[in-house]
mmCIF file of C-alpha atoms in Angstrom:
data_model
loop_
_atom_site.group_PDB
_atom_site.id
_atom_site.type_symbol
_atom_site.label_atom_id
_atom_site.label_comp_id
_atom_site.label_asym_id
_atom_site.label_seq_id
_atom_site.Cartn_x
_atom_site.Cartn_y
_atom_site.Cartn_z
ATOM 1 C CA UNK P 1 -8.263 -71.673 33.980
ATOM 2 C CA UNK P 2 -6.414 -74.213 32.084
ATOM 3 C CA UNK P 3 -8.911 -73.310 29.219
ATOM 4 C CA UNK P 4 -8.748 -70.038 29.143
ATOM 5 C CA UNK P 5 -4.330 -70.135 28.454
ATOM 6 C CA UNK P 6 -5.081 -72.160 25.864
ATOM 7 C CA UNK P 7 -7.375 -69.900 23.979
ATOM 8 C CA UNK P 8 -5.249 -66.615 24.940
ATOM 9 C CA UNK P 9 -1.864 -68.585 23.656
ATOM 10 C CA UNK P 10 -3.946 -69.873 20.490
ATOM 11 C CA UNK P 11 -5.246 -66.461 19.673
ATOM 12 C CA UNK P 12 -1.726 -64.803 19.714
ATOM 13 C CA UNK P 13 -0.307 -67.692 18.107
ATOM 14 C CA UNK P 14 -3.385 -67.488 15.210
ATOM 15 C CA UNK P 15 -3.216 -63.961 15.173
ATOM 16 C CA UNK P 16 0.257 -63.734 14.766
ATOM 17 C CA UNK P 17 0.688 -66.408 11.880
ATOM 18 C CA UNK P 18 -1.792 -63.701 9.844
ATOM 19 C CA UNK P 19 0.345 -60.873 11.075
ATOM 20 C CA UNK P 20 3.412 -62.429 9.819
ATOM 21 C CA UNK P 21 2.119 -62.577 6.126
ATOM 22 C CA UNK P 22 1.319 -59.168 6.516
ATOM 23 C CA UNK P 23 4.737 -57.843 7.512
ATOM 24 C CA UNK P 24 6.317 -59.975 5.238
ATOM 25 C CA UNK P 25 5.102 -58.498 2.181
ATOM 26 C CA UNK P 26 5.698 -54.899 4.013
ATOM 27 C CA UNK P 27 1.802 -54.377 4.510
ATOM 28 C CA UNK P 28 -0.002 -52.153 6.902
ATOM 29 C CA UNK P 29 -1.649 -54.097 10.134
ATOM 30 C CA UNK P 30 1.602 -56.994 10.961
ATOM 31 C CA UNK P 31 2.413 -59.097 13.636
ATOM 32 C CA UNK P 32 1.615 -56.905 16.927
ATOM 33 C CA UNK P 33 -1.697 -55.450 15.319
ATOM 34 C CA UNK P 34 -3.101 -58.869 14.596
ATOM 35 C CA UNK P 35 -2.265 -60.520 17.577
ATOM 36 C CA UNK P 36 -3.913 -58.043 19.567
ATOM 37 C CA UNK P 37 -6.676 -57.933 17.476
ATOM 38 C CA UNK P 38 -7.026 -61.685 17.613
ATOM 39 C CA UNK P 39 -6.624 -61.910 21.287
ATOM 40 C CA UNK P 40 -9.318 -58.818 21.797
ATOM 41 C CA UNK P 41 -11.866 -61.073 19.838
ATOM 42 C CA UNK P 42 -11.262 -64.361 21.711
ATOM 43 C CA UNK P 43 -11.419 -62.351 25.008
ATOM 44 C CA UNK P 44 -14.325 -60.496 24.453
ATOM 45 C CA UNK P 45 -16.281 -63.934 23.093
ATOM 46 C CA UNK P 46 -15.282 -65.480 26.461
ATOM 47 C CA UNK P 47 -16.885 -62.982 28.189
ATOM 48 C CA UNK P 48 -20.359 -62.994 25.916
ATOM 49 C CA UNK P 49 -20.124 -66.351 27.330
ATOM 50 C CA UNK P 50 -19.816 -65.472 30.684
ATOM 51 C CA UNK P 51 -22.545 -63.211 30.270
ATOM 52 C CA UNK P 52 -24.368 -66.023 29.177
ATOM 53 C CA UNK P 53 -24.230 -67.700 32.197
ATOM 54 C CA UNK P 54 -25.402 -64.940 34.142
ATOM 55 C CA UNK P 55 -28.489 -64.838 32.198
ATOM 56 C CA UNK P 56 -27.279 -61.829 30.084
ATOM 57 C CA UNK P 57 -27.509 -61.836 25.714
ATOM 58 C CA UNK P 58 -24.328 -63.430 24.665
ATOM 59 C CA UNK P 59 -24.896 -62.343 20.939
ATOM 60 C CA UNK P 60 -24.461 -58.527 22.131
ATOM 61 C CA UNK P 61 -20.701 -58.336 22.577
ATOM 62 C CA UNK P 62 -20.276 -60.527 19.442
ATOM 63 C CA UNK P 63 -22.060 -58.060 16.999
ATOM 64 C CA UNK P 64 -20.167 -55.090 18.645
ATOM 65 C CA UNK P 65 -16.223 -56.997 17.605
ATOM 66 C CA UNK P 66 -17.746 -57.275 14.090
ATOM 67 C CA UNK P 67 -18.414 -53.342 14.197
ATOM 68 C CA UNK P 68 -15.830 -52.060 15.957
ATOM 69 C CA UNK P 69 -13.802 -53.981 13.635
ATOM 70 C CA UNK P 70 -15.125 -52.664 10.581
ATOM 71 C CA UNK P 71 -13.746 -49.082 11.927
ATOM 72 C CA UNK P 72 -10.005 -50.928 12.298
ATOM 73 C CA UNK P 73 -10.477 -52.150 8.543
ATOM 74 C CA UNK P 74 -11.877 -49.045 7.420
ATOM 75 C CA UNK P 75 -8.531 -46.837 8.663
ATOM 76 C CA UNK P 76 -6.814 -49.235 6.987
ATOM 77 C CA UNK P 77 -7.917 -48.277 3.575
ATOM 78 C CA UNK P 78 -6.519 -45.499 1.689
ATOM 79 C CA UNK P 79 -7.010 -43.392 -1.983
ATOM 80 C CA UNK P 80 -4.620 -41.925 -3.934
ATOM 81 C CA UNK P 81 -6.311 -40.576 -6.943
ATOM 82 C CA UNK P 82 -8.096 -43.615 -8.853
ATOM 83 C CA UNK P 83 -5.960 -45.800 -6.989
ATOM 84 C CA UNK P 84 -7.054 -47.692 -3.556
ATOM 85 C CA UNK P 85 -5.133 -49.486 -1.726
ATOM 86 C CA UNK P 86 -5.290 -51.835 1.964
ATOM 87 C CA UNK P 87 -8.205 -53.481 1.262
ATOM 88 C CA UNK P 88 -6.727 -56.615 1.860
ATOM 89 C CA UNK P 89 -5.345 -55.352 5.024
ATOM 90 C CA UNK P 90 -8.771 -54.507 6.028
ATOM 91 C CA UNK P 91 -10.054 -57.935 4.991
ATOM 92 C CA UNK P 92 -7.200 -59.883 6.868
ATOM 93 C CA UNK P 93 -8.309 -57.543 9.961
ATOM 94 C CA UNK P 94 -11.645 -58.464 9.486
ATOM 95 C CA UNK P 95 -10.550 -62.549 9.543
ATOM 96 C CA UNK P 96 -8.432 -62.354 12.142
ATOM 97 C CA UNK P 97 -11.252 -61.327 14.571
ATOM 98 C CA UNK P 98 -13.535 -63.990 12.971
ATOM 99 C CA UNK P 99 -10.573 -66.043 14.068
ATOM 100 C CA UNK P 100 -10.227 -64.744 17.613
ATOM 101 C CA UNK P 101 -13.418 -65.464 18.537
ATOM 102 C CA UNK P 102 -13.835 -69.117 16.881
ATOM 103 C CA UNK P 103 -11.340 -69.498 19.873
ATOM 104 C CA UNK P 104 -13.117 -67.693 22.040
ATOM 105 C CA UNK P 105 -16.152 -69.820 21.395
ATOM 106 C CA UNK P 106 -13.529 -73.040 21.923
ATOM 107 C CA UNK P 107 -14.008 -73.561 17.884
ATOM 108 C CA UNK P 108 -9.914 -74.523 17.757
ATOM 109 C CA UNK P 109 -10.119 -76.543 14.188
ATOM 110 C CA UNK P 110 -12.677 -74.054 12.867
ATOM 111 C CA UNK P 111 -10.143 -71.058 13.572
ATOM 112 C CA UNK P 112 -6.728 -73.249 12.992
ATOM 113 C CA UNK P 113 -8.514 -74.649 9.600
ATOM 114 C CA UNK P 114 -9.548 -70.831 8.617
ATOM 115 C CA UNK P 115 -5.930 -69.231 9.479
ATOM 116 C CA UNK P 116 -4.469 -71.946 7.162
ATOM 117 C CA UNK P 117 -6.544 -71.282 3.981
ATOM 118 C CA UNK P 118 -5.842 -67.835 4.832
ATOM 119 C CA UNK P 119 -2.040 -68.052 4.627
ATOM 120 C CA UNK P 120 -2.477 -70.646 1.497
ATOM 121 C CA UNK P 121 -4.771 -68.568 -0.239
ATOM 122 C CA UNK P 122 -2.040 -65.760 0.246
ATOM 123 C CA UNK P 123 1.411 -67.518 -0.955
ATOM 124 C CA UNK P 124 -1.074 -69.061 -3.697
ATOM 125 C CA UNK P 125 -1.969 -65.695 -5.137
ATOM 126 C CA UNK P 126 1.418 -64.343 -4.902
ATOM 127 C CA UNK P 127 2.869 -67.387 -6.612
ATOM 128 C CA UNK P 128 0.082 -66.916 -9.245
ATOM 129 C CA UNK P 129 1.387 -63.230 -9.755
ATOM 130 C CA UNK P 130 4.963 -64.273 -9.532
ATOM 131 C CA UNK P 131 4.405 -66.977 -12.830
ATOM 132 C CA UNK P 132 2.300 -64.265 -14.576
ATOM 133 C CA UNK P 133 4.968 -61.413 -14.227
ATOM 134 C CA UNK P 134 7.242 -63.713 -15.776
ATOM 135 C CA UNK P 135 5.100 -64.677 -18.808
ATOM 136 C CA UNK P 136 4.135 -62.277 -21.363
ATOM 137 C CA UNK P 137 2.623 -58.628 -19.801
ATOM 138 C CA UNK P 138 1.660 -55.569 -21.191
ATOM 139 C CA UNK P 139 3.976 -52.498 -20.596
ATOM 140 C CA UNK P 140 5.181 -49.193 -22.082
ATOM 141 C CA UNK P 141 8.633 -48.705 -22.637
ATOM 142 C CA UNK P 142 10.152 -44.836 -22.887
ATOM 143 C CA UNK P 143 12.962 -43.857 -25.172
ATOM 144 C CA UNK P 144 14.135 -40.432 -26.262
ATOM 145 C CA UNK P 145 16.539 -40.505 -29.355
ATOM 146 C CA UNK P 146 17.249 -38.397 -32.187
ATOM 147 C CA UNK P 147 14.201 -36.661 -33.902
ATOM 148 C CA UNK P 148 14.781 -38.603 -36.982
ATOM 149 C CA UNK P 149 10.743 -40.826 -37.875
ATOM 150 C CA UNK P 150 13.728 -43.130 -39.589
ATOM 151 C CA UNK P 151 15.191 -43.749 -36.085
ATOM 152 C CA UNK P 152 11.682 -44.508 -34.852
ATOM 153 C CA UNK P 153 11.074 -47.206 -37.337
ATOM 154 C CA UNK P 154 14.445 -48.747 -36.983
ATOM 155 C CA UNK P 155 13.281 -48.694 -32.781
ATOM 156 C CA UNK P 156 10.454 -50.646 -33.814
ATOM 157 C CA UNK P 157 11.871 -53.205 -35.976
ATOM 158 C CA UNK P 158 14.225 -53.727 -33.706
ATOM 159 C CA UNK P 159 11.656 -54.694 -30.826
ATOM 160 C CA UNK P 160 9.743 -56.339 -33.479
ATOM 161 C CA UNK P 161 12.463 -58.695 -34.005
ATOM 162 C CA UNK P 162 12.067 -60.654 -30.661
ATOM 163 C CA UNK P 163 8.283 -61.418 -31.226
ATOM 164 C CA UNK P 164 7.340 -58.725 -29.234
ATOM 165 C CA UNK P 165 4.079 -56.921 -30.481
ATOM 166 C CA UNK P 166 3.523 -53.314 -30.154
ATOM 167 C CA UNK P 167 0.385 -52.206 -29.641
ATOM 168 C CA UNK P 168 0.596 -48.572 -29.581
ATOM 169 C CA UNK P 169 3.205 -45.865 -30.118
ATOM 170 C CA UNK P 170 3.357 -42.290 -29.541
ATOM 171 C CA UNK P 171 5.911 -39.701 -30.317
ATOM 172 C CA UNK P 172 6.478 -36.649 -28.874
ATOM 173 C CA UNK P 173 9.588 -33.885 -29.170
ATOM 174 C CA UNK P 174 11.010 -31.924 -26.382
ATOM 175 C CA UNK P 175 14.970 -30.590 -26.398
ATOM 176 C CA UNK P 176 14.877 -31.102 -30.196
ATOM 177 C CA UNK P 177 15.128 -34.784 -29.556
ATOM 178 C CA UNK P 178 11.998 -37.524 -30.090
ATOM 179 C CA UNK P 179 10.565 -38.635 -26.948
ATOM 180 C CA UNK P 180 8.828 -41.907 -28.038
ATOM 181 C CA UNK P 181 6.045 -44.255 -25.409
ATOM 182 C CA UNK P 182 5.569 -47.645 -27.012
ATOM 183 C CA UNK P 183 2.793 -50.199 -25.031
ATOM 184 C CA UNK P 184 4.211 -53.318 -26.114
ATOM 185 C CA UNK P 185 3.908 -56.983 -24.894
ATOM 186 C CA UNK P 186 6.938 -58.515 -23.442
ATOM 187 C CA UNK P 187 7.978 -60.881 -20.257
ATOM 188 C CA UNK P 188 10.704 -59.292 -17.802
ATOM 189 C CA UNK P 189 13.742 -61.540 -19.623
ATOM 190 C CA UNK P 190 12.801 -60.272 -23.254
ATOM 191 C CA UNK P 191 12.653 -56.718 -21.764
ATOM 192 C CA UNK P 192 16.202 -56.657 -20.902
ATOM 193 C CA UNK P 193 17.183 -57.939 -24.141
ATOM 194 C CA UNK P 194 15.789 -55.468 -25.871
ATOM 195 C CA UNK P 195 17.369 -52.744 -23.345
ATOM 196 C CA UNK P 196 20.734 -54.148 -24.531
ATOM 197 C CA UNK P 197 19.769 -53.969 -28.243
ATOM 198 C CA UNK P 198 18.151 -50.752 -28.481
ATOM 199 C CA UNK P 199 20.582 -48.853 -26.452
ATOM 200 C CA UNK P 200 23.450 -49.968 -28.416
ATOM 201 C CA UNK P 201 21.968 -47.708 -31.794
ATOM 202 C CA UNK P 202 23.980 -44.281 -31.971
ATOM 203 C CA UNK P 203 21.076 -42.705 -32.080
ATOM 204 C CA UNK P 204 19.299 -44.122 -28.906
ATOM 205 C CA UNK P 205 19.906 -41.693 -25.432
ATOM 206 C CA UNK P 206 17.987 -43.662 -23.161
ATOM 207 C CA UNK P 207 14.935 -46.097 -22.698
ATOM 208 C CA UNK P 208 13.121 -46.849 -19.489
ATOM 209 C CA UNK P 209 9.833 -48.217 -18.235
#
């Protein structure tokens, strides 16, 4: 009896660590859905062990938690157009049961040891993608202004100026003013220095990215 607390309290405690990451960073699946999913693993691997002991195929249950699984992960997923998105979330849901039962099966390092390179590998990729937002990135910045090609140029120089490199531009008119897309290199800092510059030209109505 004594055992079987300490796996259920484990697996919500496991389970919820992963869930917690999850709702952090405002992601589908948090603390509730992992917990339970954790706990369901560890539960059902205690009873493929049971079944073990009355002489039935422990390794039955086990391959139905990966499947049935798979169909949490899967409505996880989701397409917009070119873009698809929660395949983390399905991939965390798919760990978290891998966790459940390696405390099911009384693995407690295997599935602490797991949940922790988890959650590192997590705040390591996000800190990765924090530093690289902040060094140089390629963007396009928007800008309508007056349909003059000499306002244009004097855009660009201006940009130009702060060792940022444009790598393409394109100019369009609509309402008889120049509607101009540059895809330029910059970091987040030098981006708002060049909002101040640009907009303060006579000639400049707005600039966005």
């Amino acid at each position: 009896m004594e055992d079987f607390i300490v796996k259920v309290v484990l697996a919500l405690v496991l389970g919820g660590i992963m869930g917690l990451e999850r709702e952090y960073n405002d992601k589908p699946a948090g603390y509730a859905t992992n917990s339970i999913i954790c706990l369901g693993a560890a539960l059902f691997t205690m009873l493929s062990l049971y079944m073990a002991e009355m002489g039935g195929d422990p390794g039955r249950i086990a391959a139905q938690i990966v499947s049935g699984v798979g169909f949490l992960g899967a409505g996880a997923i989701l397409r917009e157009g070119n873009k698809i998105s929660g395949l983390t979330t399905a991939a965390a849901v798919w760990l978290v049961a891998a966790i459940g039962m390696a405390v099911g099966f009384g693995q407690y390092i295997l599935a602490s040891s797991a949940c922790a390179a988890a959650i590192l590998m997590q705040l390591g990729v996000r800190r990765t993608l924090g530093l690289l937002e902040r060094l140089r990135r390629y963007d396009t910045i928007y800008l309508t202004c007056a349909p003059k090609w000499s306002v244009v140029d004097q855009i660009c120089a201006e940009i130009e100026k702060r060792n940022v490199q444009i790598l393409k531009k394109e100019v369009t008119k609509h309402d008889n003013r120049f509607v101009v897309a540059l895809v330029a290199t910059f970091t987040g800092r030098e981006f708002q220095n060049i909002t101040k510059d640009v907009l303060e030209m006579p000639d400049v109505y707005s600039l966005y990215k």
